[in-house]
GROMACS .gro file of C-alpha atoms in nm:
model
  101
    1MET     CA    1   5.479  -8.769  -5.483
    2ALA     CA    2   5.769  -8.631  -5.281
    3GLU     CA    3   6.009  -8.802  -5.521
    4LYS     CA    4   5.848  -8.628  -5.822
    5ASN     CA    5   5.871  -8.289  -5.652
    6LYS     CA    6   6.235  -8.354  -5.570
    7GLU     CA    7   6.308  -8.436  -5.936
    8LYS     CA    8   6.121  -8.122  -6.049
    9GLY     CA    9   6.319  -7.915  -5.803
   10LYS     CA   10   6.648  -8.053  -5.937
   11ARG     CA   11   6.538  -7.984  -6.293
   12TYR     CA   12   6.438  -7.625  -6.212
   13PHE     CA   13   6.767  -7.573  -6.030
   14LEU     CA   14   6.964  -7.699  -6.332
   15TRP     CA   15   6.767  -7.470  -6.566
   16PHE     CA   16   6.835  -7.178  -6.331
   17ILE     CA   17   7.209  -7.254  -6.329
   18LEU     CA   18   7.204  -7.281  -6.710
   19PHE     CA   19   7.025  -6.944  -6.729
   20LEU     CA   20   7.285  -6.778  -6.504
   21LEU     CA   21   7.567  -6.934  -6.705
   22SER     CA   22   7.421  -6.806  -7.032
   23ILE     CA   23   7.395  -6.451  -6.891
   24TYR     CA   24   7.754  -6.471  -6.769
   25LEU     CA   25   7.874  -6.593  -7.111
   26PHE     CA   26   7.681  -6.319  -7.291
   27ILE     CA   27   7.836  -6.048  -7.072
   28THR     CA   28   8.184  -6.199  -7.106
   29ILE     CA   29   8.161  -6.221  -7.485
   30GLN     CA   30   8.033  -5.864  -7.513
   31GLU     CA   31   8.316  -5.733  -7.295
   32ARG     CA   32   8.567  -5.931  -7.501
   33ARG     CA   33   8.430  -5.766  -7.816
   34GLY     CA   34   8.493  -5.423  -7.661
   35TYR     CA   35   8.154  -5.334  -7.514
   36CYS     CA   36   8.160  -5.105  -7.210
   37PHE     CA   37   7.851  -5.171  -6.997
   38ASP     CA   38   7.916  -4.865  -6.778
   39LYS     CA   39   7.895  -4.631  -7.077
   40GLY     CA   40   7.658  -4.841  -7.287
   41ALA     CA   41   7.870  -4.840  -7.603
   42TYR     CA   42   8.159  -5.013  -7.775
   43ILE     CA   43   8.510  -4.882  -7.714
   44HIS     CA   44   8.557  -4.787  -8.080
   45GLU     CA   45   8.245  -4.568  -8.057
   46LEU     CA   46   8.376  -4.385  -7.749
   47TYR     CA   47   8.738  -4.319  -7.842
   48THR     CA   48   8.941  -4.254  -8.155
   49GLU     CA   49   9.225  -4.488  -8.249
   50GLN     CA   50   9.478  -4.225  -8.142
   51GLU     CA   51   9.314  -4.191  -7.799
   52LEU     CA   52   9.331  -4.570  -7.752
   53ILE     CA   53   9.696  -4.576  -7.855
   54ASP     CA   54   9.774  -4.288  -7.617
   55ARG     CA   55   9.599  -4.468  -7.331
   56GLY     CA   56   9.802  -4.781  -7.404
   57ILE     CA   57  10.125  -4.580  -7.406
   58GLU     CA   58  10.023  -4.407  -7.083
   59TYR     CA   59   9.968  -4.748  -6.921
   60VAL     CA   60  10.308  -4.875  -7.036
   61VAL     CA   61  10.484  -4.558  -6.921
   62SER     CA   62  10.316  -4.564  -6.580
   63THR     CA   63  10.377  -4.935  -6.509
   64MET     CA   64  10.725  -4.970  -6.655
   65PRO     CA   65  10.977  -5.091  -6.395
   66SER     CA   66  11.288  -4.886  -6.326
   67ASN     CA   67  11.516  -5.191  -6.314
   68VAL     CA   68  11.515  -5.557  -6.411
   69ILE     CA   69  11.680  -5.860  -6.253
   70GLU     CA   70  11.870  -6.055  -6.519
   71PRO     CA   71  11.891  -6.438  -6.518
   72ASP     CA   72  12.241  -6.415  -6.368
   73ARG     CA   73  12.094  -6.218  -6.073
   74THR     CA   74  12.240  -5.883  -6.179
   75ARG     CA   75  12.024  -5.574  -6.189
   76SER     CA   76  11.994  -5.365  -6.502
   77LYS     CA   77  11.869  -5.009  -6.487
   78ILE     CA   78  11.599  -4.925  -6.742
   79LYS     CA   79  11.550  -4.575  -6.874
   80ARG     CA   80  11.185  -4.492  -6.824
   81TYR     CA   81  10.995  -4.277  -7.067
   82ALA     CA   82  10.911  -3.937  -6.923
   83SER     CA   83  10.592  -3.890  -7.123
   84ILE     CA   84  10.371  -4.020  -7.402
   85GLU     CA   85  10.541  -3.780  -7.643
   86GLU     CA   86  10.887  -3.915  -7.561
   87PHE     CA   87  10.763  -4.271  -7.617
   88LYS     CA   88  10.623  -4.173  -7.958
   89GLN     CA   89  10.948  -3.999  -8.055
   90MET     CA   90  11.161  -4.299  -7.957
   91ASN     CA   91  10.921  -4.553  -8.117
   92PRO     CA   92  10.757  -4.372  -8.411
   93ASP     CA   93  10.613  -4.667  -8.606
   94CYS     CA   94  10.556  -4.934  -8.344
   95LEU     CA   95  10.187  -4.887  -8.265
   96PHE     CA   96   9.871  -4.974  -8.454
   97ILE     CA   97   9.527  -5.108  -8.367
   98ASN     CA   98   9.438  -5.456  -8.485
   99HIS     CA   99   9.064  -5.475  -8.560
  100LEU     CA  100   8.948  -5.825  -8.474
  101TYR     CA  101   8.583  -5.771  -8.564
   0.00000   0.00000   0.00000
């Protein structure tokens, strides 16, 4: 009898783990498709394409390093963009949104 209960317990535990894994996969897939759980909508429903491009540019401008170490160990100074507008002026046709769905 104790052996049967032990087997049942293992089976229930495996089903529970499978249930948790399926919830995790569902959430991960939804986030990958652009769903924002905090706001309860997809990214393309919340922002225009231009707003998404501007946010991407803002991220690049804010995280761009000021210098780079070359393979020969020399440092090269990089001119940072001062603003989103400057980035757009210097790179007029480089940005677009690729719709995967």
